[in-house]
Amino acid sequence: MKKSSISKILLASLSILILNGCSKSNDISTSAGAQGGTTVSTPSAPSFELAYVITPLTSDIRNITFNDENGNSKTVYDWDSFPGGIIEMNVSANTFKARISVAVGNTTGHPIGFRLEIRVNGKTKQTKDFTIPTLVSYATASAEYDVQND
């Protein structure tokens, strides 16, 4: 064989070895990372117990809208969602806008009153009292509180 042929074969072989070595190197580093190499984890947000309370919960209240544990607005027309006038949820967030609103109608001959309350970890953070005058077919009332859970 000529020297140039041997050189080309050696060069080609060397190139294949280098490429295979790089490929195996990448596999090893990926594997090592998955088997306990340095992992980066973000700390989870602190959680807290959030409760919305309506006192008294009567048939005058037509619907209830509140921010759920994911911060999404949710409207319910079924009082089973608020057993005893309260709904509780666990929220994981550093900041959270707790908000509750109700639509009310009063077709009676006397004013009706109710309270909206927001509790965080069992402590009342916001309370609002409302009185709806007689013969008001539609009114809304709301309460909100910005939770800072650092």
CSV table of C-alpha atoms in Angstrom, one decimal:
chain,number,residue,atom,x,y,z
A,1,MET,CA,0.0,0.0,0.0
A,2,LYS,CA,1.1,3.5,-0.6
A,3,LYS,CA,1.8,5.9,2.1
A,4,SER,CA,-1.0,8.2,1.0
A,5,SER,CA,-3.5,5.4,1.2
A,6,ILE,CA,-2.4,4.4,4.7
A,7,SER,CA,-2.6,8.0,5.8
A,8,LYS,CA,-6.1,8.4,4.4
A,9,ILE,CA,-7.2,5.1,6.2
A,10,LEU,CA,-5.6,6.2,9.4
A,11,LEU,CA,-7.2,9.7,9.2
A,12,ALA,CA,-10.6,8.2,8.4
A,13,SER,CA,-10.2,5.7,11.4
A,14,LEU,CA,-9.1,8.5,13.7
A,15,SER,CA,-12.1,10.6,12.6
A,16,ILE,CA,-14.5,7.7,13.3
A,17,LEU,CA,-12.9,7.1,16.8
A,18,ILE,CA,-13.2,10.8,17.6
A,19,LEU,CA,-16.8,11.0,16.5
A,20,ASN,CA,-17.7,7.9,18.5
A,21,GLY,CA,-15.8,9.2,21.5
A,22,CYS,CA,-17.8,12.5,21.3
A,23,SER,CA,-21.0,10.6,21.0
A,24,LYS,CA,-20.2,8.4,24.0
A,25,SER,CA,-19.1,11.4,25.9
A,26,ASN,CA,-22.4,13.1,25.4
A,27,ASP,CA,-24.2,9.9,26.5
A,28,ILE,CA,-22.1,9.7,29.6
A,29,SER,CA,-22.7,13.3,30.7
A,30,THR,CA,-26.5,12.9,30.1
A,31,SER,CA,-26.5,9.7,32.0
A,32,ALA,CA,-24.4,11.1,34.9
A,33,GLY,CA,-26.8,14.1,35.2
A,34,ALA,CA,-29.8,11.8,35.3
A,35,GLN,CA,-28.1,9.5,37.9
A,36,GLY,CA,-27.3,12.1,40.5
A,37,GLY,CA,-25.2,14.8,38.9
A,38,THR,CA,-26.0,18.4,39.8
A,39,THR,CA,-29.7,19.0,39.6
A,40,VAL,CA,-31.3,22.4,39.8
A,41,SER,CA,-34.7,22.6,41.5
A,42,THR,CA,-36.9,25.6,42.1
A,43,PRO,CA,-38.4,25.8,45.5
A,44,SER,CA,-42.1,25.3,45.6
A,45,ALA,CA,-44.3,28.2,46.6
A,46,PRO,CA,-45.5,28.3,50.2
A,47,SER,CA,-49.0,27.1,50.6
A,48,PHE,CA,-51.8,28.4,52.8
A,49,GLU,CA,-55.4,27.6,53.6
A,50,LEU,CA,-57.9,30.0,52.0
A,51,ALA,CA,-61.6,30.2,52.9
A,52,TYR,CA,-64.4,32.2,51.5
A,53,VAL,CA,-67.4,32.6,53.9
A,54,ILE,CA,-70.9,33.9,53.2
A,55,THR,CA,-73.1,34.5,56.3
A,56,PRO,CA,-76.0,33.8,56.0
A,57,LEU,CA,-76.1,31.9,52.7
A,58,THR,CA,-79.7,32.3,51.6
A,59,SER,CA,-81.7,31.8,48.4
A,60,ASP,CA,-81.5,35.6,47.9
A,61,ILE,CA,-77.9,35.0,46.6
A,62,ARG,CA,-78.2,33.9,43.0
A,63,ASN,CA,-74.6,33.1,42.2
A,64,ILE,CA,-71.2,33.2,43.8
A,65,THR,CA,-68.0,34.0,41.9
A,66,PHE,CA,-64.6,33.4,43.5
A,67,ASN,CA,-60.9,32.9,42.6
A,68,ASP,CA,-60.1,29.2,42.9
A,69,GLU,CA,-56.8,27.7,44.1
A,70,ASN,CA,-55.3,28.3,40.7
A,71,GLY,CA,-56.3,32.0,40.6
A,72,ASN,CA,-59.1,31.3,38.1
A,73,SER,CA,-62.5,32.9,38.4
A,74,LYS,CA,-65.2,30.3,39.1
A,75,THR,CA,-68.9,30.9,39.3
A,76,VAL,CA,-71.3,28.5,41.0
A,77,TYR,CA,-75.0,28.5,41.2
A,78,ASP,CA,-75.2,25.4,43.3
A,79,TRP,CA,-75.1,26.0,47.1
A,80,ASP,CA,-73.6,22.5,47.6
A,81,SER,CA,-70.3,24.1,46.5
A,82,PHE,CA,-70.5,26.2,49.7
A,83,PRO,CA,-71.7,23.8,52.4
A,84,GLY,CA,-72.6,25.9,55.5
A,85,GLY,CA,-71.8,29.0,53.5
A,86,ILE,CA,-68.0,28.3,53.3
A,87,ILE,CA,-65.6,26.9,50.8
A,88,GLU,CA,-62.0,26.1,51.7
A,89,MET,CA,-59.0,25.4,49.5
A,90,ASN,CA,-55.2,25.0,49.7
A,91,VAL,CA,-53.3,27.5,47.6
A,92,SER,CA,-49.7,27.3,46.7
A,93,ALA,CA,-48.5,30.8,45.7
A,94,ASN,CA,-46.3,33.6,46.9
A,95,THR,CA,-48.9,36.2,46.1
A,96,PHE,CA,-52.6,35.6,45.4
A,97,LYS,CA,-55.7,37.7,44.9
A,98,ALA,CA,-58.5,36.3,47.0
A,99,ARG,CA,-61.8,37.5,45.6
A,100,ILE,CA,-65.4,36.7,46.1
A,101,SER,CA,-68.5,38.3,44.7
A,102,VAL,CA,-72.2,37.5,44.8
A,103,ALA,CA,-75.2,38.5,42.7
A,104,VAL,CA,-78.2,39.1,44.9
A,105,GLY,CA,-81.9,39.8,44.4
A,106,ASN,CA,-84.3,41.0,47.1
A,107,THR,CA,-88.0,40.7,46.3
A,108,THR,CA,-89.1,40.9,50.0
A,109,GLY,CA,-90.7,43.8,51.8
A,110,HIS,CA,-87.7,44.1,54.1
A,111,PRO,CA,-83.9,44.7,53.6
A,112,ILE,CA,-81.6,41.6,53.7
A,113,GLY,CA,-78.1,41.6,55.1
A,114,PHE,CA,-75.2,39.3,54.7
A,115,ARG,CA,-71.4,39.2,55.2
A,116,LEU,CA,-68.6,38.2,52.9
A,117,GLU,CA,-65.4,37.1,54.6
A,118,ILE,CA,-62.0,36.0,53.5
A,119,ARG,CA,-59.8,33.9,55.8
A,120,VAL,CA,-56.2,32.9,55.4
A,121,ASN,CA,-54.9,30.1,57.6
A,122,GLY,CA,-57.9,30.4,59.8
A,123,LYS,CA,-57.6,34.2,60.4
A,124,THR,CA,-60.1,36.7,59.0
A,125,LYS,CA,-58.3,39.0,56.6
A,126,GLN,CA,-61.3,40.8,55.0
A,127,THR,CA,-64.9,41.2,56.1
A,128,LYS,CA,-67.6,43.2,54.3
A,129,ASP,CA,-71.2,43.6,55.5
A,130,PHE,CA,-73.9,44.4,52.9
A,131,THR,CA,-77.5,45.4,53.1
A,132,ILE,CA,-79.7,45.1,50.1
A,133,PRO,CA,-82.8,47.3,50.2
A,134,THR,CA,-86.3,46.0,49.5
A,135,LEU,CA,-87.5,45.2,46.0
A,136,VAL,CA,-84.0,45.3,44.4
A,137,SER,CA,-84.1,42.8,41.6
A,138,TYR,CA,-80.3,42.6,41.1
A,139,ALA,CA,-77.3,43.8,43.0
A,140,THR,CA,-73.7,42.7,43.4
A,141,ALA,CA,-71.4,42.7,46.3
A,142,SER,CA,-67.7,41.7,46.6
A,143,ALA,CA,-64.7,41.4,48.9
A,144,GLU,CA,-61.1,40.9,48.0
A,145,TYR,CA,-57.7,40.5,49.7
A,146,ASP,CA,-54.2,40.4,48.4
A,147,VAL,CA,-52.3,37.5,50.1
A,148,GLN,CA,-48.6,38.0,50.4
A,149,ASN,CA,-47.1,34.7,51.4
A,150,ASP,CA,-43.4,35.3,51.4
